[in-house]
Amino acid sequence: MAAMNAAALAEENRTLKATLAQREARIERLEFDLAQLKKLLFGARSERLATLPDIDQLPLWDEVPEDAPVASPVAFKTVVVQSPAKNQPKRTALPAHLPREIVVLPLSAQDRQCPACGEERPVIGYESSERLDYVPAQLKVVETRREKCACAKCQGQLTTVPAPPQIIEQGIPLPGLLAHLLMAKYGYHLPLYRIEQIFAHQGVPIARTTLCDWVIQSGWQLQPLVERMLALLKQQPVIFSDDTTVAVQDRGKTRETRFWVYAGHSPPIVVYDHTETRAGKHPKAKLEGYSGYLQADAYAGYDQIFAAGKVLEVACWAHARRKFFEIARQTENGKRISAHEALEYIGRLYAIEREAKEQQLDAEGTRKLRQEQARPILAEFKSWLEDRLRQLAPKTPTAQAIGYALKNWPALERYTEDGRLEIDNNRSERAIRPLTIGRKNWLFLGSPKGGQVAATVFSLIQTCKELDLNPEAYLKDVLTRLPTTKQREIDSLLPHNWKPANV
């Protein structure tokens, strides 16, 4: 009887311990979610861990002993050091291509008179200084007069110079105005109502609906360029992809749609796409026929692309790091936890990438460096992750972060196979950033049709930025030449091949 009671008590004790462990894991998870919500609402977006002040703070990458003292608050003192005059910053010379207006300040007759002998002193030079001024942009009217002639003897024999083709036939905007409009809306993220106000202040009221029509028509005319860019992008060995949400107003209601980005770096090409949903069929259709590496986050929608085996998945270490970082930043007093250790391993991987960049290694040199230095770290890191996962309760934030890394491990370590690959997907994330800035200004797209036009213009502007081209100058020249450019010559208008017509 006593033995049965002891067994029952032992079983009950095990049950209570399991229940307690589950509740502790749930509490940890809820506390983590609450901290994440507070960060989303009030916190900074920087992915840097705060460090403790003064000498008691131990370096992040060093091992911390169990009995290490916690740093006490230290009062910071500001010390102002006077820099030597030779180290003081010098004003950068103003660009030579800017137009210059010379203003001469003459000496008075009294100043020109020599105080010693009274004779008039001649001017021997000038003390010059350059300052920058701004001349507001101006609209101008271009009147085109086409000669026509008629025979005085033969009635009805009239000849006129044909009208030059325009992007918008029978419309009033010339390419310069259209380029400025597209750049203002998609390059500087100004909503059309603000652009309408700017034109009105210049004494030229243009209805917002008219501006919208000009944007739509220009976008459709530029679409063949972006289609050709996508075809060339799919010839590259590596493509980077990401997506983000964007609201669209449709039939009086606002709903969520998606912008996708596909980027390459040889040459730099950035192509955007707008879709109604986030279904995996959209990137699959966009990359139809592609064979190579695709670097993206672990979104399951890309699995349709990887299924055939022609496209190899390359995961993003920035995504994996971010999950550990979110846990590490919630800890107080610099307490060392598993997330900090994971960040140390990932930091060592990024240090190798910095070394390759500093040495300016080519693709083969980068691959060899990764094989020699990164592969051993990855093997050690994976073993550490598996060992630590066995010690954690399921569904805790740290266990989920480790599970994410292990689930995607083959794709995470694939970047070591080819020096043309990158350790993370930050290239496409940088390309997504202009969209996120834009939607804070214009809030939503006016129609689904406007979404694809936006994708087209964003593609050209962002690719120009990657190539250090002036997007507005490029758009003006291309919109001028496009109506007379044959299909077989369209490659000459692509950003990486573009040369201004007057060159």
Coordinates of C-alpha atoms in Angstrom, one line a residue:
M1 CA 0.0 0.0 0.0
A2 CA 2.8 2.4 1.0
A3 CA 4.7 1.5 -2.2
M4 CA 1.6 2.3 -4.3
N5 CA 1.2 5.7 -2.5
A6 CA 4.9 6.5 -3.1
A7 CA 4.5 5.7 -6.8
A8 CA 1.4 7.8 -7.1
L9 CA 3.1 10.7 -5.4
A10 CA 6.1 10.3 -7.7
E11 CA 3.9 10.4 -10.7
E12 CA 2.0 13.4 -9.4
N13 CA 5.4 15.1 -8.8
R14 CA 6.5 14.5 -12.3
T15 CA 3.2 15.8 -13.7
L16 CA 3.5 18.9 -11.6
K17 CA 7.1 19.5 -12.7
A18 CA 6.0 19.1 -16.4
T19 CA 3.1 21.5 -15.9
L20 CA 5.4 24.0 -14.2
A21 CA 7.9 23.8 -17.0
Q22 CA 5.2 24.4 -19.6
R23 CA 3.8 27.4 -17.7
E24 CA 7.3 28.8 -17.3
A25 CA 7.9 28.4 -21.0
R26 CA 4.6 30.1 -21.7
I27 CA 5.3 33.0 -19.3
E28 CA 8.7 33.4 -21.0
R29 CA 7.1 33.5 -24.4
L30 CA 4.4 36.0 -23.4
E31 CA 7.0 38.3 -21.7
F32 CA 9.0 38.1 -24.9
D33 CA 6.0 38.9 -27.1
L34 CA 5.1 41.8 -24.8
A35 CA 8.6 43.2 -25.0
Q36 CA 8.5 42.9 -28.8
L37 CA 5.2 44.8 -28.9
K38 CA 6.6 47.6 -26.8
K39 CA 9.7 47.7 -29.1
L40 CA 7.4 47.9 -32.1
L41 CA 5.4 50.8 -30.7
F42 CA 8.1 52.8 -28.9
G43 CA 11.5 51.3 -29.5
A44 CA 14.4 52.0 -31.8
R45 CA 14.9 49.9 -34.9
S46 CA 18.7 49.7 -34.7
E47 CA 20.0 46.1 -34.3
R48 CA 22.8 47.0 -31.9
L49 CA 22.9 45.7 -28.4
A50 CA 23.2 48.3 -25.6
T51 CA 26.5 48.0 -23.7
L52 CA 27.2 48.7 -20.1
P53 CA 29.3 51.8 -19.3
D54 CA 32.9 52.1 -18.1
I55 CA 35.6 49.5 -17.4
D56 CA 33.4 47.0 -15.6
Q57 CA 31.7 46.2 -18.9
L58 CA 33.1 43.0 -20.3
P59 CA 33.5 42.7 -24.1
L60 CA 30.6 41.1 -25.9
W61 CA 32.7 38.5 -27.6
D62 CA 34.6 37.3 -24.5
E63 CA 33.5 34.5 -22.2
V64 CA 31.9 35.8 -19.0
P65 CA 32.7 34.0 -15.8
E66 CA 29.8 32.9 -13.6
D67 CA 30.9 35.1 -10.7
A68 CA 31.6 38.2 -12.9
P69 CA 30.4 41.3 -11.1
V70 CA 27.6 43.4 -12.6
A71 CA 28.6 46.9 -13.4
S72 CA 27.1 49.6 -11.2
P73 CA 25.7 52.8 -12.8
V74 CA 28.5 55.2 -13.7
A75 CA 28.2 58.9 -14.2
F76 CA 29.4 59.9 -17.6
K77 CA 31.6 63.0 -18.0
T78 CA 32.0 65.0 -21.2
V79 CA 35.5 66.1 -22.0
V80 CA 36.0 68.6 -24.8
V81 CA 39.4 68.3 -26.5
Q82 CA 40.5 71.1 -28.7
S83 CA 41.6 69.7 -32.1
P84 CA 44.7 71.1 -33.7
A85 CA 44.0 73.6 -36.5
K86 CA 45.3 71.3 -39.1
N87 CA 42.7 68.7 -38.3
Q88 CA 39.8 71.1 -38.6
P89 CA 37.4 70.2 -41.4
K90 CA 37.7 72.1 -44.7
R91 CA 34.8 73.2 -46.8
T92 CA 34.3 71.0 -49.8
A93 CA 34.6 72.9 -53.1
L94 CA 31.3 73.6 -54.9
P95 CA 30.8 71.5 -58.0
A96 CA 32.4 73.0 -61.1
H97 CA 29.4 72.2 -63.4
L98 CA 27.0 74.6 -61.6
P99 CA 26.3 77.9 -63.3
R100 CA 28.1 80.8 -61.6
E101 CA 27.0 84.4 -61.1
I102 CA 29.8 86.8 -60.3
V103 CA 29.0 89.7 -58.0
V104 CA 31.7 92.4 -57.7
L105 CA 31.8 94.6 -54.6
P106 CA 33.8 97.7 -55.5
L107 CA 35.8 99.8 -53.1
S108 CA 34.6 103.3 -52.4
A109 CA 36.5 106.3 -53.7
Q110 CA 37.7 107.0 -50.2
D111 CA 39.0 103.5 -49.7
R112 CA 40.9 103.6 -53.0
Q113 CA 42.8 106.7 -52.0
C114 CA 46.2 106.0 -50.6
P115 CA 46.3 107.2 -47.0
A116 CA 50.1 108.0 -47.3
C117 CA 50.4 109.9 -50.6
G118 CA 46.8 110.6 -51.5
E119 CA 47.1 108.9 -55.0
E120 CA 44.3 106.6 -56.3
R121 CA 45.3 103.0 -55.9
P122 CA 44.6 100.5 -58.8
V123 CA 42.7 97.3 -58.3
I124 CA 45.2 94.4 -58.2
G125 CA 42.9 91.5 -57.5
Y126 CA 39.9 90.1 -55.6
E127 CA 39.2 88.3 -52.3
S128 CA 36.8 85.6 -53.6
S129 CA 34.3 83.4 -51.8
E130 CA 31.7 81.0 -53.1
R131 CA 28.2 80.5 -51.7
L132 CA 25.3 78.3 -52.8
D133 CA 21.9 79.7 -53.8
Y134 CA 18.8 78.0 -55.1
V135 CA 16.7 79.0 -58.1
P136 CA 13.2 77.4 -57.9
A137 CA 12.3 75.0 -60.7
Q138 CA 10.4 76.6 -63.5
L139 CA 7.8 75.4 -65.9
K140 CA 8.1 76.6 -69.5
V141 CA 6.0 76.4 -72.6
V142 CA 7.6 74.9 -75.7
E143 CA 5.8 76.0 -78.8
T144 CA 6.5 73.7 -81.8
R145 CA 5.9 75.4 -85.2
R146 CA 5.8 72.9 -88.1
E147 CA 6.4 74.5 -91.4
K148 CA 3.8 74.0 -94.1
C149 CA 3.7 75.0 -97.7
A150 CA 1.1 75.2 -100.4
C151 CA 1.4 75.7 -104.2
A152 CA -0.1 79.0 -105.3
K153 CA -1.2 77.4 -108.7
C154 CA -2.4 74.0 -107.5
Q155 CA -5.2 74.2 -105.0
G156 CA -5.1 71.7 -102.2
Q157 CA -1.4 70.7 -102.6
L158 CA -0.5 71.3 -98.9
T159 CA 2.7 69.8 -97.2
T160 CA 3.4 69.9 -93.5
V161 CA 6.3 68.6 -91.4
P162 CA 5.1 65.5 -89.5
A163 CA 4.6 65.9 -85.8
P164 CA 7.4 64.2 -83.8
P165 CA 6.1 61.2 -81.9
Q166 CA 5.5 61.7 -78.2
I167 CA 5.1 59.4 -75.2
I168 CA 1.6 60.8 -74.7
E169 CA 0.1 61.6 -78.1
Q170 CA -1.9 64.8 -78.3
G171 CA -0.9 65.5 -74.7
I172 CA 0.7 68.7 -73.4
P173 CA 3.5 67.2 -71.2
L174 CA 7.0 66.8 -72.7
P175 CA 9.5 64.2 -71.5
G176 CA 11.1 66.6 -69.0
L177 CA 7.8 67.2 -67.2
L178 CA 7.0 63.5 -67.2
A179 CA 10.4 62.6 -65.8
H180 CA 10.0 65.2 -63.1
L181 CA 6.6 63.9 -62.3
L182 CA 7.7 60.3 -62.1
M183 CA 10.8 61.2 -60.0
A184 CA 8.7 63.3 -57.6
K185 CA 6.2 60.5 -57.0
Y186 CA 8.4 57.4 -57.0
G187 CA 11.8 58.9 -56.3
Y188 CA 10.9 61.4 -53.6
H189 CA 7.6 59.7 -52.6
L190 CA 5.4 62.8 -53.0
P191 CA 1.7 62.0 -53.2
L192 CA 0.0 63.5 -56.3
Y193 CA -2.0 66.0 -54.2
R194 CA 1.2 67.6 -53.1
I195 CA 2.6 67.7 -56.6
E196 CA -0.7 69.3 -57.7
Q197 CA -0.2 71.9 -55.0
I198 CA 3.4 72.6 -56.1
F199 CA 2.3 73.2 -59.7
A200 CA -0.6 75.4 -58.5
H201 CA 1.8 77.6 -56.6
Q202 CA 3.8 78.0 -59.8
G203 CA 0.7 79.4 -61.4
V204 CA -0.1 76.2 -63.5
P205 CA -3.1 74.4 -62.1
I206 CA -3.1 70.8 -63.3
A207 CA -5.8 68.5 -62.0
R208 CA -4.8 65.5 -60.0
T209 CA -6.7 63.2 -62.3
T210 CA -4.6 64.5 -65.2
L211 CA -1.4 63.9 -63.3
C212 CA -2.5 60.4 -62.6
D213 CA -3.2 59.7 -66.3
W214 CA 0.2 61.0 -67.2
V215 CA 1.8 58.7 -64.7
I216 CA -0.1 55.7 -65.8
Q217 CA 0.6 56.3 -69.5
S218 CA 4.3 56.9 -68.9
G219 CA 4.5 53.7 -66.9
W220 CA 3.0 51.5 -69.5
Q221 CA 5.3 53.0 -72.2
L222 CA 8.3 52.1 -70.0
Q223 CA 7.2 48.6 -69.3
P224 CA 9.1 46.9 -72.1
L225 CA 12.4 48.2 -70.6
V226 CA 11.6 46.5 -67.3
E227 CA 10.6 43.3 -69.0
R228 CA 14.0 43.2 -70.8
M229 CA 15.7 43.9 -67.5
L230 CA 14.0 40.9 -65.9
A231 CA 15.1 38.7 -68.9
L232 CA 18.7 39.8 -68.3
L233 CA 18.4 39.4 -64.6
K234 CA 17.4 35.8 -65.0
Q235 CA 20.7 35.2 -66.9
Q236 CA 22.7 36.1 -63.8
P237 CA 23.9 33.3 -61.5
V238 CA 22.5 34.9 -58.3
I239 CA 19.2 36.6 -57.6
F240 CA 18.1 38.2 -54.4
S241 CA 14.4 38.5 -53.5
D242 CA 12.2 39.9 -50.8
D243 CA 8.7 41.3 -50.4
T244 CA 6.6 43.8 -48.5
T245 CA 3.0 44.8 -48.0
V246 CA 1.3 47.8 -49.7
A247 CA -2.3 48.9 -49.4
V248 CA -4.3 49.4 -52.5
Q249 CA -7.6 51.2 -52.9
D250 CA -10.0 49.2 -55.0
R251 CA -13.7 49.9 -55.5
G252 CA -13.8 52.2 -52.5
K253 CA -12.1 49.8 -50.1
T254 CA -8.5 49.4 -49.1
R255 CA -6.9 46.0 -49.0
E256 CA -3.4 44.6 -48.6
T257 CA -1.3 43.5 -51.6
R258 CA 2.4 42.8 -52.2
F259 CA 5.5 44.3 -53.7
W260 CA 8.2 41.8 -54.6
V261 CA 11.8 42.8 -55.5
Y262 CA 14.3 40.8 -57.6
A263 CA 17.8 42.1 -57.6
G264 CA 21.2 41.1 -59.1
H265 CA 24.7 42.6 -59.0
S266 CA 26.4 41.7 -62.3
P267 CA 25.4 44.2 -63.6
P268 CA 23.2 45.9 -60.9
I269 CA 19.6 45.3 -61.9
V270 CA 16.5 45.8 -59.6
V271 CA 13.1 44.7 -60.8
Y272 CA 9.9 45.1 -58.8
D273 CA 6.6 43.3 -59.2
H274 CA 3.1 44.0 -57.7
T275 CA 0.8 41.1 -57.0
E276 CA -2.7 40.8 -55.4
T277 CA -1.5 38.2 -52.8
R278 CA 1.6 36.6 -51.3
A279 CA 1.0 33.3 -52.9
G280 CA 4.1 31.4 -54.1
K281 CA 2.8 31.2 -57.6
H282 CA 3.8 34.8 -58.2
P283 CA 7.6 34.5 -57.6
K284 CA 7.5 31.2 -59.4
A285 CA 5.9 32.8 -62.5
K286 CA 8.3 35.7 -62.4
L287 CA 11.3 33.5 -62.3
E288 CA 10.1 31.0 -64.8
G289 CA 13.0 29.4 -66.6
Y290 CA 15.6 30.6 -64.2
S291 CA 18.5 28.4 -63.1
G292 CA 20.9 29.4 -60.4
Y293 CA 20.9 30.6 -56.8
L294 CA 18.0 32.5 -55.2
Q295 CA 18.8 34.2 -51.9
A296 CA 15.7 35.0 -49.9
D297 CA 14.1 34.7 -46.4
A298 CA 12.6 31.3 -45.4
Y299 CA 9.2 32.1 -46.7
A300 CA 7.5 28.9 -47.7
G301 CA 6.1 30.5 -50.9
Y302 CA 9.6 30.2 -52.5
D303 CA 9.5 26.4 -52.0
Q304 CA 7.7 26.0 -55.4
I305 CA 10.8 27.5 -57.1
F306 CA 13.2 25.2 -55.3
A307 CA 11.2 22.0 -55.8
A308 CA 12.5 21.3 -59.3
G309 CA 16.1 21.5 -58.2
K310 CA 17.2 24.0 -60.9
V311 CA 17.2 26.9 -58.3
L312 CA 19.2 26.5 -55.1
E313 CA 18.1 28.2 -52.0
V314 CA 20.4 30.5 -50.1
A315 CA 19.1 31.7 -46.8
C316 CA 19.9 34.9 -45.0
W317 CA 22.1 35.1 -41.9
A318 CA 20.7 38.5 -41.0
H319 CA 17.3 36.9 -40.5
A320 CA 18.7 34.2 -38.3
R321 CA 20.7 36.7 -36.3
R322 CA 17.7 39.0 -35.8
K323 CA 15.8 36.3 -33.9
F324 CA 18.7 35.9 -31.4
F325 CA 19.2 39.6 -31.3
E326 CA 15.5 40.2 -30.3
I327 CA 16.0 37.8 -27.3
A328 CA 19.4 39.2 -26.3
R329 CA 18.2 42.8 -26.2
Q330 CA 15.4 41.9 -23.7
T331 CA 17.9 40.8 -21.1
E332 CA 18.8 43.2 -18.3
N333 CA 22.1 44.1 -16.6
G334 CA 24.2 42.5 -19.4
K335 CA 23.2 39.0 -18.3
R336 CA 24.8 36.4 -20.6
I337 CA 22.3 33.9 -22.2
S338 CA 22.3 31.5 -25.1
A339 CA 21.2 34.3 -27.5
H340 CA 24.4 36.2 -26.8
E341 CA 26.5 33.1 -27.5
A342 CA 24.7 32.6 -30.8
L343 CA 25.4 36.2 -31.7
E344 CA 29.1 35.6 -31.0
Y345 CA 29.2 32.7 -33.5
I346 CA 27.4 34.8 -36.1
G347 CA 29.7 37.7 -35.4
R348 CA 32.7 35.5 -36.2
L349 CA 31.1 34.6 -39.6
Y350 CA 30.6 38.3 -40.4
A351 CA 34.2 39.1 -39.4
I352 CA 35.3 36.7 -42.2
E353 CA 33.2 38.6 -44.7
R354 CA 34.7 41.9 -43.6
E355 CA 38.2 40.4 -44.1
A356 CA 37.3 39.3 -47.6
K357 CA 36.1 42.8 -48.4
E358 CA 39.1 44.5 -46.9
Q359 CA 41.4 42.2 -48.9
Q360 CA 39.3 42.9 -52.0
L361 CA 39.2 39.2 -52.8
D362 CA 37.5 38.0 -56.0
A363 CA 34.8 35.4 -56.0
E364 CA 37.2 32.4 -56.0
G365 CA 39.3 34.0 -53.2
T366 CA 36.2 34.7 -51.2
R367 CA 35.1 31.0 -51.6
K368 CA 38.5 29.7 -50.4
L369 CA 38.5 32.0 -47.4
R370 CA 35.0 30.8 -46.4
Q371 CA 35.9 27.2 -46.9
E372 CA 39.0 27.6 -44.7
Q373 CA 37.6 29.8 -41.9
A374 CA 33.8 29.8 -42.0
R375 CA 33.1 26.1 -42.5
P376 CA 34.8 25.1 -39.2
I377 CA 32.8 27.8 -37.3
L378 CA 29.6 26.6 -38.9
A379 CA 30.2 23.0 -37.9
E380 CA 31.0 24.1 -34.3
F381 CA 27.9 26.4 -34.3
K382 CA 25.6 23.7 -35.5
S383 CA 26.8 21.3 -32.8
W384 CA 26.3 24.0 -30.2
L385 CA 22.7 24.7 -31.4
E386 CA 21.7 21.1 -31.3
D387 CA 23.2 20.6 -27.8
R388 CA 21.5 23.8 -26.5
L389 CA 18.1 22.9 -28.1
R390 CA 18.0 19.7 -26.0
Q391 CA 18.3 21.7 -22.9
L392 CA 15.5 24.2 -23.6
A393 CA 11.8 23.8 -23.2
P394 CA 9.9 23.8 -26.5
K395 CA 8.2 26.9 -27.7
T396 CA 10.4 29.3 -25.8
P397 CA 11.8 32.2 -27.8
T398 CA 15.4 30.8 -27.7
A399 CA 14.2 27.3 -28.7
Q400 CA 12.3 28.8 -31.6
A401 CA 15.2 30.9 -32.8
I402 CA 17.5 27.8 -32.7
G403 CA 14.8 25.7 -34.4
Y404 CA 14.6 28.3 -37.2
A405 CA 18.4 28.2 -37.8
L406 CA 18.6 24.3 -37.7
K407 CA 15.5 24.0 -40.0
N408 CA 17.2 26.2 -42.6
W409 CA 20.8 25.1 -42.0
P410 CA 21.6 23.7 -45.5
A411 CA 20.5 27.0 -47.0
L412 CA 22.2 29.0 -44.4
E413 CA 25.6 27.4 -45.0
R414 CA 25.3 27.4 -48.8
Y415 CA 26.8 30.8 -49.2
T416 CA 30.2 29.2 -48.6
E417 CA 29.9 27.2 -51.8
D418 CA 30.3 30.2 -54.2
G419 CA 32.1 33.5 -53.7
R420 CA 29.5 35.3 -55.7
L421 CA 26.9 34.6 -53.0
E422 CA 26.5 36.9 -50.0
I423 CA 26.1 36.0 -46.3
D424 CA 22.8 37.7 -46.1
N425 CA 19.9 39.1 -48.1
N426 CA 20.5 42.7 -47.3
R427 CA 20.8 43.6 -50.9
S428 CA 17.1 43.0 -51.5
E429 CA 16.2 44.5 -48.1
R430 CA 17.9 47.7 -49.1
A431 CA 15.9 47.7 -52.4
I432 CA 12.7 47.2 -50.4
R433 CA 13.4 50.2 -48.2
P434 CA 12.3 52.9 -50.7
L435 CA 8.9 51.2 -50.9
T436 CA 8.5 51.3 -47.1
I437 CA 9.4 55.0 -47.1
G438 CA 7.0 55.7 -49.9
R439 CA 4.0 54.1 -48.4
K440 CA 4.4 56.3 -45.3
N441 CA 3.8 59.2 -47.6
W442 CA 1.2 58.1 -50.1
L443 CA -0.3 55.5 -47.7
F444 CA -1.9 53.4 -50.4
L445 CA -1.9 52.9 -54.2
G446 CA -4.9 54.3 -56.0
S447 CA -5.7 51.2 -58.0
P448 CA -4.3 47.7 -58.9
K449 CA -3.3 49.1 -62.2
G450 CA -1.3 51.8 -60.4
G451 CA 0.6 49.0 -58.5
Q452 CA 2.2 47.6 -61.7
V453 CA 3.0 51.1 -62.9
A454 CA 4.7 51.9 -59.6
A455 CA 6.7 48.6 -59.9
T456 CA 7.9 49.6 -63.4
V457 CA 9.0 53.1 -62.4
F458 CA 10.5 51.9 -59.1
S459 CA 12.6 49.4 -61.1
L460 CA 14.1 52.0 -63.3
I461 CA 14.8 54.6 -60.6
Q462 CA 16.3 52.1 -58.1
T463 CA 18.5 50.5 -60.8
C464 CA 19.7 54.0 -61.7
K465 CA 20.6 54.6 -58.1
E466 CA 22.5 51.3 -58.0
L467 CA 24.5 52.5 -61.0
D468 CA 25.0 56.1 -59.6
L469 CA 23.0 57.6 -62.4
N470 CA 20.7 60.6 -62.2
P471 CA 17.3 59.0 -62.4
E472 CA 15.5 62.1 -63.6
A473 CA 18.1 62.8 -66.4
Y474 CA 17.8 59.1 -67.4
L475 CA 14.0 59.1 -67.5
K476 CA 13.9 62.4 -69.5
D477 CA 16.3 61.1 -72.1
V478 CA 14.6 57.7 -72.4
L479 CA 11.1 59.1 -72.6
T480 CA 12.4 61.4 -75.4
R481 CA 14.0 58.5 -77.4
L482 CA 11.6 55.7 -76.6
P483 CA 8.9 56.6 -79.2
T484 CA 11.5 56.3 -82.1
T485 CA 13.5 53.4 -80.7
K486 CA 13.0 50.0 -82.4
Q487 CA 12.4 46.9 -80.4
R488 CA 15.8 45.4 -81.4
E489 CA 17.5 48.6 -80.1
I490 CA 15.8 48.7 -76.7
D491 CA 18.9 47.3 -74.8
S492 CA 20.6 50.7 -75.5
L493 CA 18.1 52.4 -73.3
L494 CA 18.5 50.1 -70.3
P495 CA 20.2 51.8 -67.3
H496 CA 23.4 49.8 -67.4
N497 CA 23.9 50.5 -71.1
W498 CA 22.5 54.1 -71.2
K499 CA 24.4 56.9 -72.6
P500 CA 22.8 60.4 -72.9
A501 CA 21.9 61.3 -76.5
N502 CA 24.1 64.3 -76.4
V503 CA 27.3 62.2 -75.5

